[in-house]
PDB file of C-alpha atoms in Angstrom:
ATOM      1  CA  UNK A1419      76.821   0.576 -61.516  1.00 57.00           C
ATOM      2  CA  UNK A1420      73.668   0.499 -59.733  1.00 81.00           C
ATOM      3  CA  UNK A1421      73.592  -3.959 -60.310  1.00 86.00           C
ATOM      4  CA  UNK A1422      76.068  -6.455 -58.782  1.00 91.00           C
ATOM      5  CA  UNK A1423      76.342  -9.830 -60.077  1.00 93.00           C
ATOM      6  CA  UNK A1424      78.565 -12.344 -58.070  1.00 95.00           C
ATOM      7  CA  UNK A1425      79.046 -16.237 -59.073  1.00 96.00           C
ATOM      8  CA  UNK A1426      77.397 -18.687 -56.946  1.00 96.00           C
ATOM      9  CA  UNK A1427      78.280 -21.783 -58.853  1.00 94.00           C
ATOM     10  CA  UNK A1428      78.994 -22.784 -62.494  1.00 93.00           C
ATOM     11  CA  UNK A1429      79.403 -25.950 -64.666  1.00 91.00           C
ATOM     12  CA  UNK A1430      79.296 -26.459 -68.729  1.00 89.00           C
ATOM     13  CA  UNK A1431      76.171 -24.643 -69.717  1.00 91.00           C
ATOM     14  CA  UNK A1432      75.209 -23.775 -66.740  1.00 94.00           C
ATOM     15  CA  UNK A1433      75.425 -20.495 -63.952  1.00 96.00           C
ATOM     16  CA  UNK A1434      74.050 -19.159 -60.916  1.00 96.00           C
ATOM     17  CA  UNK A1435      74.771 -15.757 -59.997  1.00 97.00           C
ATOM     18  CA  UNK A1436      73.447 -13.441 -56.863  1.00 97.00           C
ATOM     19  CA  UNK A1437      72.171 -10.466 -58.426  1.00 95.00           C
ATOM     20  CA  UNK A1438      72.377  -7.210 -56.149  1.00 95.00           C
ATOM     21  CA  UNK A1439      70.420  -3.941 -57.779  1.00 93.00           C
ATOM     22  CA  UNK A1440      70.257  -0.616 -56.120  1.00 90.00           C
ATOM     23  CA  UNK A1441      68.451   1.180 -58.355  1.00 89.00           C
ATOM     24  CA  UNK A1442      65.474   3.297 -57.785  1.00 87.00           C
ATOM     25  CA  UNK A1443      62.870   5.873 -59.704  1.00 82.00           C
ATOM     26  CA  UNK A1444      65.523   8.503 -60.402  1.00 84.00           C
ATOM     27  CA  UNK A1445      67.535   5.812 -62.506  1.00 86.00           C
ATOM     28  CA  UNK A1446      67.075   5.521 -65.702  1.00 84.00           C
ATOM     29  CA  UNK A1447      66.196   1.809 -67.083  1.00 80.00           C
ATOM     30  CA  UNK A1448      68.770   0.598 -69.706  1.00 78.00           C
ATOM     31  CA  UNK A1449      68.760  -2.050 -72.396  1.00 86.00           C
ATOM     32  CA  UNK A1450      70.156  -5.663 -71.686  1.00 91.00           C
ATOM     33  CA  UNK A1451      70.693  -8.749 -73.831  1.00 94.00           C
ATOM     34  CA  UNK A1452      69.605 -12.527 -72.315  1.00 95.00           C
ATOM     35  CA  UNK A1453      72.971 -14.569 -73.844  1.00 93.00           C
ATOM     36  CA  UNK A1454      71.183 -17.721 -72.818  1.00 94.00           C
ATOM     37  CA  UNK A1455      68.114 -18.862 -70.916  1.00 96.00           C
ATOM     38  CA  UNK A1456      67.465 -16.944 -68.064  1.00 97.00           C
ATOM     39  CA  UNK A1457      65.260 -18.439 -64.580  1.00 97.00           C
ATOM     40  CA  UNK A1458      65.786 -15.630 -62.426  1.00 97.00           C
ATOM     41  CA  UNK A1459      64.375 -15.911 -58.639  1.00 96.00           C
ATOM     42  CA  UNK A1460      63.006 -12.514 -57.150  1.00 95.00           C
ATOM     43  CA  UNK A1461      64.002 -12.881 -53.400  1.00 94.00           C
ATOM     44  CA  UNK A1462      64.038  -9.446 -52.298  1.00 91.00           C
ATOM     45  CA  UNK A1463      62.253  -6.158 -53.349  1.00 90.00           C
ATOM     46  CA  UNK A1464      60.336  -5.296 -56.881  1.00 90.00           C
ATOM     47  CA  UNK A1465      60.685  -4.337 -60.090  1.00 91.00           C
ATOM     48  CA  UNK A1466      59.322  -3.955 -63.782  1.00 90.00           C
ATOM     49  CA  UNK A1467      60.442  -6.216 -66.410  1.00 93.00           C
ATOM     50  CA  UNK A1468      59.720  -5.792 -70.106  1.00 92.00           C
ATOM     51  CA  UNK A1469      60.754  -8.208 -72.848  1.00 94.00           C
ATOM     52  CA  UNK A1470      59.304  -9.491 -76.106  1.00 92.00           C
ATOM     53  CA  UNK A1471      57.135 -11.957 -74.229  1.00 90.00           C
ATOM     54  CA  UNK A1472      55.617  -8.987 -72.600  1.00 91.00           C
ATOM     55  CA  UNK A1473      55.907  -6.818 -69.498  1.00 90.00           C
ATOM     56  CA  UNK A1474      55.103  -8.002 -65.506  1.00 90.00           C
ATOM     57  CA  UNK A1475      56.226  -7.067 -62.516  1.00 89.00           C
ATOM     58  CA  UNK A1476      57.992  -8.943 -60.398  1.00 91.00           C
ATOM     59  CA  UNK A1477      57.992  -9.662 -56.714  1.00 90.00           C
ATOM     60  CA  UNK A1478      59.744 -12.268 -54.281  1.00 92.00           C
ATOM     61  CA  UNK A1479      58.808 -15.612 -54.919  1.00 91.00           C
ATOM     62  CA  UNK A1480      58.067 -14.777 -58.456  1.00 93.00           C
ATOM     63  CA  UNK A1481      60.501 -16.141 -61.569  1.00 96.00           C
ATOM     64  CA  UNK A1482      61.643 -13.434 -64.412  1.00 96.00           C
ATOM     65  CA  UNK A1483      62.104 -15.979 -67.752  1.00 96.00           C
ATOM     66  CA  UNK A1484      64.146 -14.810 -70.343  1.00 96.00           C
ATOM     67  CA  UNK A1485      65.481 -16.303 -74.174  1.00 96.00           C
ATOM     68  CA  UNK A1486      68.522 -16.880 -75.689  1.00 96.00           C
ATOM     69  CA  UNK A1487      69.071 -12.829 -77.706  1.00 95.00           C
ATOM     70  CA  UNK A1488      66.074 -11.227 -76.150  1.00 94.00           C
ATOM     71  CA  UNK A1489      66.475  -7.834 -75.024  1.00 95.00           C
ATOM     72  CA  UNK A1490      65.114  -7.203 -71.598  1.00 95.00           C
ATOM     73  CA  UNK A1491      64.594  -3.412 -69.586  1.00 93.00           C
ATOM     74  CA  UNK A1492      64.222  -3.895 -66.314  1.00 91.00           C
ATOM     75  CA  UNK A1493      63.146  -0.290 -63.923  1.00 88.00           C
ATOM     76  CA  UNK A1494      62.517   0.495 -60.512  1.00 87.00           C
ATOM     77  CA  UNK A1495      59.869   3.232 -60.627  1.00 80.00           C
ATOM     78  CA  UNK A1496      57.782   1.812 -58.256  1.00 74.00           C
ATOM     79  CA  UNK A1497      60.585   0.864 -55.515  1.00 75.00           C
ATOM     80  CA  UNK A1498      64.234   1.103 -54.793  1.00 82.00           C
ATOM     81  CA  UNK A1499      66.554  -2.296 -55.162  1.00 87.00           C
ATOM     82  CA  UNK A1500      65.785  -6.022 -55.675  1.00 92.00           C
ATOM     83  CA  UNK A1501      67.779  -9.192 -55.405  1.00 94.00           C
ATOM     84  CA  UNK A1502      67.492 -12.358 -57.688  1.00 96.00           C
ATOM     85  CA  UNK A1503      69.143 -15.625 -57.453  1.00 96.00           C
ATOM     86  CA  UNK A1504      69.879 -15.659 -61.121  1.00 97.00           C
ATOM     87  CA  UNK A1505      69.975 -19.324 -62.997  1.00 97.00           C
ATOM     88  CA  UNK A1506      71.627 -19.169 -66.399  1.00 97.00           C
ATOM     89  CA  UNK A1507      71.658 -21.826 -69.002  1.00 95.00           C
ATOM     90  CA  UNK A1508      73.059 -22.701 -72.404  1.00 94.00           C
ATOM     91  CA  UNK A1509      70.453 -23.816 -75.131  1.00 92.00           C
ATOM     92  CA  UNK A1510      71.661 -27.321 -75.534  1.00 90.00           C
ATOM     93  CA  UNK A1511      71.350 -27.784 -71.842  1.00 89.00           C
ATOM     94  CA  UNK A1512      67.677 -26.461 -71.673  1.00 90.00           C
ATOM     95  CA  UNK A1513      66.912 -28.864 -74.776  1.00 89.00           C
ATOM     96  CA  UNK A1514      68.189 -32.018 -72.685  1.00 85.00           C
ATOM     97  CA  UNK A1515      65.960 -30.579 -69.727  1.00 86.00           C
ATOM     98  CA  UNK A1516      62.726 -30.200 -72.257  1.00 87.00           C
ATOM     99  CA  UNK A1517      63.261 -33.500 -73.687  1.00 83.00           C
ATOM    100  CA  UNK A1518      62.352 -34.975 -70.275  1.00 79.00           C
ATOM    101  CA  UNK A1519      59.550 -33.059 -69.438  1.00 80.00           C
ATOM    102  CA  UNK A1520      56.188 -34.305 -70.514  1.00 80.00           C
ATOM    103  CA  UNK A1521      54.320 -32.639 -72.985  1.00 77.00           C
ATOM    104  CA  UNK A1522      56.744 -29.743 -73.386  1.00 79.00           C
ATOM    105  CA  UNK A1523      58.072 -29.341 -77.388  1.00 76.00           C
ATOM    106  CA  UNK A1524      59.696 -25.503 -77.356  1.00 76.00           C
ATOM    107  CA  UNK A1525      62.648 -24.035 -76.245  1.00 83.00           C
ATOM    108  CA  UNK A1526      61.051 -20.168 -75.940  1.00 89.00           C
ATOM    109  CA  UNK A1527      59.280 -19.052 -72.905  1.00 92.00           C
ATOM    110  CA  UNK A1528      56.110 -17.418 -73.938  1.00 90.00           C
ATOM    111  CA  UNK A1529      55.878 -15.742 -70.742  1.00 91.00           C
ATOM    112  CA  UNK A1530      58.248 -13.146 -68.652  1.00 93.00           C
ATOM    113  CA  UNK A1531      57.512 -14.173 -65.694  1.00 92.00           C
ATOM    114  CA  UNK A1532      56.075 -17.247 -63.508  1.00 93.00           C
ATOM    115  CA  UNK A1533      53.971 -15.607 -60.566  1.00 89.00           C
ATOM    116  CA  UNK A1534      54.939 -17.311 -56.910  1.00 88.00           C
ATOM    117  CA  UNK A1535      53.774 -20.869 -57.527  1.00 86.00           C
ATOM    118  CA  UNK A1536      53.124 -23.426 -54.610  1.00 82.00           C
ATOM    119  CA  UNK A1537      54.762 -26.028 -56.413  1.00 82.00           C
ATOM    120  CA  UNK A1538      58.163 -23.686 -56.630  1.00 87.00           C
ATOM    121  CA  UNK A1539      57.915 -22.895 -52.718  1.00 87.00           C
ATOM    122  CA  UNK A1540      60.004 -25.650 -51.444  1.00 86.00           C
ATOM    123  CA  UNK A1541      62.991 -25.207 -54.352  1.00 88.00           C
ATOM    124  CA  UNK A1542      62.879 -21.394 -54.177  1.00 91.00           C
ATOM    125  CA  UNK A1543      63.731 -21.701 -50.113  1.00 89.00           C
ATOM    126  CA  UNK A1544      66.181 -24.515 -50.542  1.00 88.00           C
ATOM    127  CA  UNK A1545      67.805 -21.934 -53.249  1.00 92.00           C
ATOM    128  CA  UNK A1546      67.970 -19.026 -51.001  1.00 91.00           C
ATOM    129  CA  UNK A1547      69.264 -20.993 -47.845  1.00 88.00           C
ATOM    130  CA  UNK A1548      71.924 -22.816 -50.180  1.00 89.00           C
ATOM    131  CA  UNK A1549      72.579 -19.096 -50.854  1.00 93.00           C
ATOM    132  CA  UNK A1550      72.477 -18.008 -47.314  1.00 88.00           C
ATOM    133  CA  UNK A1551      75.011 -20.626 -46.082  1.00 85.00           C
ATOM    134  CA  UNK A1552      77.247 -20.837 -49.087  1.00 87.00           C
ATOM    135  CA  UNK A1553      76.311 -24.298 -50.074  1.00 85.00           C
ATOM    136  CA  UNK A1554      77.462 -24.225 -53.443  1.00 88.00           C
ATOM    137  CA  UNK A1555      77.518 -27.753 -54.211  1.00 86.00           C
ATOM    138  CA  UNK A1556      73.926 -27.791 -53.823  1.00 87.00           C
ATOM    139  CA  UNK A1557      73.370 -25.249 -56.604  1.00 92.00           C
ATOM    140  CA  UNK A1558      73.719 -27.868 -60.135  1.00 91.00           C
ATOM    141  CA  UNK A1559      70.847 -29.871 -58.473  1.00 87.00           C
ATOM    142  CA  UNK A1560      68.934 -26.673 -57.820  1.00 91.00           C
ATOM    143  CA  UNK A1561      69.653 -25.569 -61.047  1.00 92.00           C
ATOM    144  CA  UNK A1562      67.855 -28.606 -63.060  1.00 89.00           C
ATOM    145  CA  UNK A1563      65.247 -28.947 -60.599  1.00 89.00           C
ATOM    146  CA  UNK A1564      64.437 -25.354 -61.032  1.00 92.00           C
ATOM    147  CA  UNK A1565      64.566 -25.132 -64.296  1.00 90.00           C
ATOM    148  CA  UNK A1566      62.562 -28.292 -65.150  1.00 89.00           C
ATOM    149  CA  UNK A1567      59.933 -26.261 -62.874  1.00 89.00           C
ATOM    150  CA  UNK A1568      59.638 -23.678 -64.159  1.00 90.00           C
ATOM    151  CA  UNK A1569      59.244 -25.026 -68.207  1.00 89.00           C
ATOM    152  CA  UNK A1570      56.712 -27.381 -66.866  1.00 87.00           C
ATOM    153  CA  UNK A1571      54.321 -24.443 -65.446  1.00 88.00           C
ATOM    154  CA  UNK A1572      55.314 -22.039 -68.027  1.00 86.00           C
ATOM    155  CA  UNK A1573      54.175 -24.419 -70.753  1.00 79.00           C
ATOM    156  CA  UNK A1574      50.840 -25.161 -68.856  1.00 70.00           C
ATOM    157  CA  UNK A1575      50.277 -21.533 -67.278  1.00 58.00           C
ATOM    158  CA  UNK A1576      47.134 -19.522 -68.247  1.00 43.00           C
ATOM    159  CA  UNK A1577      47.672 -16.064 -69.045  1.00 44.00           C
ATOM    160  CA  UNK A1578      44.693 -13.346 -68.613  1.00 44.00           C
ATOM    161  CA  UNK A1579      44.509 -11.116 -71.575  1.00 43.00           C
ATOM    162  CA  UNK A1580      45.902  -8.027 -71.159  1.00 57.00           C
ATOM    163  CA  UNK A1581      48.539  -6.517 -69.351  1.00 67.00           C
ATOM    164  CA  UNK A1582      47.927  -4.526 -65.931  1.00 73.00           C
ATOM    165  CA  UNK A1583      48.470  -0.647 -65.938  1.00 81.00           C
ATOM    166  CA  UNK A1584      51.698   1.262 -64.496  1.00 81.00           C
ATOM    167  CA  UNK A1585      49.588   2.701 -62.406  1.00 85.00           C
ATOM    168  CA  UNK A1586      48.361  -0.912 -60.978  1.00 85.00           C
ATOM    169  CA  UNK A1587      51.730  -2.247 -60.725  1.00 85.00           C
ATOM    170  CA  UNK A1588      53.139   0.814 -59.123  1.00 85.00           C
ATOM    171  CA  UNK A1589      49.914   0.186 -56.324  1.00 87.00           C
ATOM    172  CA  UNK A1590      50.955  -3.499 -55.883  1.00 89.00           C
ATOM    173  CA  UNK A1591      54.589  -3.167 -55.649  1.00 88.00           C
ATOM    174  CA  UNK A1592      53.785  -0.446 -52.843  1.00 88.00           C
ATOM    175  CA  UNK A1593      51.473  -3.356 -51.239  1.00 90.00           C
ATOM    176  CA  UNK A1594      54.177  -5.580 -51.723  1.00 90.00           C
ATOM    177  CA  UNK A1595      56.857  -3.727 -50.135  1.00 88.00           C
ATOM    178  CA  UNK A1596      54.606  -3.438 -47.315  1.00 89.00           C
ATOM    179  CA  UNK A1597      53.977  -6.754 -46.861  1.00 90.00           C
ATOM    180  CA  UNK A1598      57.483  -7.914 -46.861  1.00 87.00           C
ATOM    181  CA  UNK A1599      58.020  -5.269 -43.884  1.00 86.00           C
ATOM    182  CA  UNK A1600      55.596  -6.445 -41.469  1.00 86.00           C
ATOM    183  CA  UNK A1601      55.204  -9.857 -42.535  1.00 88.00           C
ATOM    184  CA  UNK A1602      55.466 -11.161 -39.104  1.00 88.00           C
ATOM    185  CA  UNK A1603      52.243  -8.814 -38.017  1.00 88.00           C
ATOM    186  CA  UNK A1604      48.801  -8.632 -38.924  1.00 82.00           C
ATOM    187  CA  UNK A1605      48.057  -6.872 -42.155  1.00 82.00           C
ATOM    188  CA  UNK A1606      44.756  -6.177 -43.429  1.00 82.00           C
ATOM    189  CA  UNK A1607      43.103  -5.835 -46.970  1.00 83.00           C
ATOM    190  CA  UNK A1608      41.617  -2.705 -46.178  1.00 82.00           C
ATOM    191  CA  UNK A1609      44.218  -0.995 -44.684  1.00 87.00           C
ATOM    192  CA  UNK A1610      46.226  -2.061 -47.464  1.00 88.00           C
ATOM    193  CA  UNK A1611      43.378  -0.641 -49.680  1.00 86.00           C
ATOM    194  CA  UNK A1612      43.460   2.596 -48.131  1.00 88.00           C
ATOM    195  CA  UNK A1613      47.297   3.160 -48.350  1.00 87.00           C
ATOM    196  CA  UNK A1614      46.843   2.642 -52.080  1.00 84.00           C
ATOM    197  CA  UNK A1615      44.013   5.134 -52.554  1.00 85.00           C
ATOM    198  CA  UNK A1616      41.508   1.901 -53.879  1.00 83.00           C
ATOM    199  CA  UNK A1617      38.283   0.376 -52.533  1.00 82.00           C
ATOM    200  CA  UNK A1618      39.111  -3.246 -51.229  1.00 82.00           C
ATOM    201  CA  UNK A1619      37.525  -4.793 -53.880  1.00 76.00           C
ATOM    202  CA  UNK A1620      39.126  -3.030 -56.675  1.00 82.00           C
ATOM    203  CA  UNK A1621      42.709  -3.367 -54.804  1.00 86.00           C
ATOM    204  CA  UNK A1622      41.938  -7.360 -54.447  1.00 84.00           C
ATOM    205  CA  UNK A1623      41.284  -7.830 -58.107  1.00 83.00           C
ATOM    206  CA  UNK A1624      44.233  -5.805 -58.844  1.00 87.00           C
ATOM    207  CA  UNK A1625      46.935  -7.001 -56.741  1.00 89.00           C
ATOM    208  CA  UNK A1626      45.726 -10.390 -58.050  1.00 85.00           C
ATOM    209  CA  UNK A1627      46.002  -9.826 -61.719  1.00 84.00           C
ATOM    210  CA  UNK A1628      49.745  -8.186 -60.661  1.00 85.00           C
ATOM    211  CA  UNK A1629      50.978 -10.453 -58.084  1.00 84.00           C
ATOM    212  CA  UNK A1630      49.346 -13.842 -59.839  1.00 82.00           C
ATOM    213  CA  UNK A1631      48.005 -14.342 -55.898  1.00 84.00           C
ATOM    214  CA  UNK A1632      45.959 -12.513 -53.838  1.00 86.00           C
ATOM    215  CA  UNK A1633      47.757 -10.460 -50.629  1.00 89.00           C
ATOM    216  CA  UNK A1634      46.552 -13.036 -47.980  1.00 87.00           C
ATOM    217  CA  UNK A1635      48.601 -15.271 -49.713  1.00 86.00           C
ATOM    218  CA  UNK A1636      51.313 -13.248 -50.467  1.00 89.00           C
ATOM    219  CA  UNK A1637      51.183 -12.967 -46.960  1.00 90.00           C
ATOM    220  CA  UNK A1638      51.632 -16.794 -46.408  1.00 89.00           C
ATOM    221  CA  UNK A1639      53.981 -17.710 -48.673  1.00 89.00           C
ATOM    222  CA  UNK A1640      56.321 -14.705 -47.618  1.00 91.00           C
ATOM    223  CA  UNK A1641      55.735 -16.197 -44.036  1.00 93.00           C
ATOM    224  CA  UNK A1642      56.463 -20.049 -45.170  1.00 93.00           C
ATOM    225  CA  UNK A1643      59.175 -18.679 -46.911  1.00 92.00           C
ATOM    226  CA  UNK A1644      60.980 -17.201 -44.464  1.00 92.00           C
ATOM    227  CA  UNK A1645      59.963 -19.825 -41.592  1.00 94.00           C
ATOM    228  CA  UNK A1646      61.177 -22.493 -44.442  1.00 93.00           C
ATOM    229  CA  UNK A1647      64.960 -20.582 -45.235  1.00 91.00           C
ATOM    230  CA  UNK A1648      65.589 -20.302 -41.186  1.00 92.00           C
ATOM    231  CA  UNK A1649      64.742 -24.006 -40.285  1.00 92.00           C
ATOM    232  CA  UNK A1650      67.533 -24.874 -42.677  1.00 87.00           C
ATOM    233  CA  UNK A1651      70.037 -22.489 -41.397  1.00 86.00           C
ATOM    234  CA  UNK A1652      69.322 -22.324 -37.662  1.00 88.00           C
ATOM    235  CA  UNK A1653      68.935 -24.804 -34.879  1.00 89.00           C
ATOM    236  CA  UNK A1654      66.354 -22.737 -33.211  1.00 92.00           C
ATOM    237  CA  UNK A1655      63.356 -24.645 -32.021  1.00 94.00           C
ATOM    238  CA  UNK A1656      59.926 -24.986 -34.503  1.00 95.00           C
ATOM    239  CA  UNK A1657      57.684 -23.019 -31.969  1.00 94.00           C
ATOM    240  CA  UNK A1658      59.754 -19.583 -31.988  1.00 95.00           C
ATOM    241  CA  UNK A1659      60.171 -19.889 -35.921  1.00 95.00           C
ATOM    242  CA  UNK A1660      56.807 -19.926 -36.339  1.00 94.00           C
ATOM    243  CA  UNK A1661      55.896 -17.581 -33.648  1.00 93.00           C
ATOM    244  CA  UNK A1662      58.541 -14.749 -35.496  1.00 93.00           C
ATOM    245  CA  UNK A1663      57.251 -15.575 -38.820  1.00 92.00           C
ATOM    246  CA  UNK A1664      54.032 -14.262 -37.499  1.00 92.00           C
ATOM    247  CA  UNK A1665      52.002 -17.203 -37.050  1.00 92.00           C
ATOM    248  CA  UNK A1666      49.871 -17.446 -33.736  1.00 88.00           C
ATOM    249  CA  UNK A1667      49.309 -21.141 -33.589  1.00 88.00           C
ATOM    250  CA  UNK A1668      51.670 -23.968 -33.794  1.00 92.00           C
ATOM    251  CA  UNK A1669      49.345 -26.164 -34.813  1.00 90.00           C
ATOM    252  CA  UNK A1670      48.273 -23.701 -37.760  1.00 89.00           C
ATOM    253  CA  UNK A1671      52.139 -23.446 -38.790  1.00 93.00           C
ATOM    254  CA  UNK A1672      52.505 -27.170 -39.258  1.00 93.00           C
ATOM    255  CA  UNK A1673      49.423 -27.474 -40.946  1.00 90.00           C
ATOM    256  CA  UNK A1674      50.071 -24.718 -43.611  1.00 89.00           C
ATOM    257  CA  UNK A1675      53.723 -25.556 -43.575  1.00 92.00           C
ATOM    258  CA  UNK A1676      53.261 -29.223 -44.937  1.00 89.00           C
ATOM    259  CA  UNK A1677      50.334 -27.882 -47.692  1.00 85.00           C
ATOM    260  CA  UNK A1678      52.872 -25.505 -49.120  1.00 84.00           C
ATOM    261  CA  UNK A1679      56.215 -27.711 -48.413  1.00 85.00           C
ATOM    262  CA  UNK A1680      54.991 -31.132 -49.022  1.00 86.00           C
ATOM    263  CA  UNK A1681      56.033 -31.920 -45.376  1.00 90.00           C
ATOM    264  CA  UNK A1682      56.106 -31.103 -41.775  1.00 92.00           C
ATOM    265  CA  UNK A1683      58.604 -28.319 -40.749  1.00 93.00           C
ATOM    266  CA  UNK A1684      60.748 -31.453 -38.484  1.00 92.00           C
ATOM    267  CA  UNK A1685      60.804 -33.619 -41.286  1.00 91.00           C
ATOM    268  CA  UNK A1686      61.755 -30.944 -43.375  1.00 88.00           C
ATOM    269  CA  UNK A1687      64.412 -29.997 -41.458  1.00 88.00           C
ATOM    270  CA  UNK A1688      66.208 -33.207 -41.282  1.00 86.00           C
ATOM    271  CA  UNK A1689      65.823 -34.140 -44.402  1.00 76.00           C
ATOM    272  CA  UNK A1690      67.408 -30.971 -45.731  1.00 65.00           C
ATOM    273  CA  UNK A1691      69.866 -31.388 -43.456  1.00 63.00           C
ATOM    274  CA  UNK A1692      70.584 -34.788 -44.434  1.00 58.00           C
TER     275      UNK A1692
END
């Protein structure tokens, strides 16, 4: 088996799994079926997800969206392995959520994924920290919050026409893994484009189409996400966490963290621990 799933927490109508996949390009994709609604937050790796709603490349920070009874397929021709926090909900459970989300009337996801969104960044950092610290009691609340945010975002998302080619998906997947490996170091657009044998302009346009954000935005998201998880898990100073994440200036880190997470790093640490 290339996939293992460990149940982190569960309750009436919901369940959250830590799913680790070790599949690579040599492993043949096989079809599976969503038994309920699925909202899976990608925390590491990249993979291609194909379902009735369409095909998309999933990268860290993105959300996989699945509807009950829908068959789907995941492929790793662009790189080996991934890890997800996979939230599963029964239809009745999601129906109650939808009833309380303004402007949402349908229970079915119309898109296969949500790209990394600033509005979801604090939630996903909190969920990953809960997984790493074995804070299982936090997952019932986190599941509700993530489901509500995903339903609202998916209903208002505007999707570009057409799907990116597999070649473009491969290029972006390689760049995403490169950014993840060297997130604490400066990574230039020209350097990334050169590694994928494209012009900087074409690479920028392709990356944004596939990943839902620019390479620099993805780099910042990666750095801030890792910093947020460490703020919750460790007692290291804020400056040490900021510098190790790749920020050379504490004031810049504080400003960007506040903009994305909604509060200053110190307040975030105190409130999350409280």
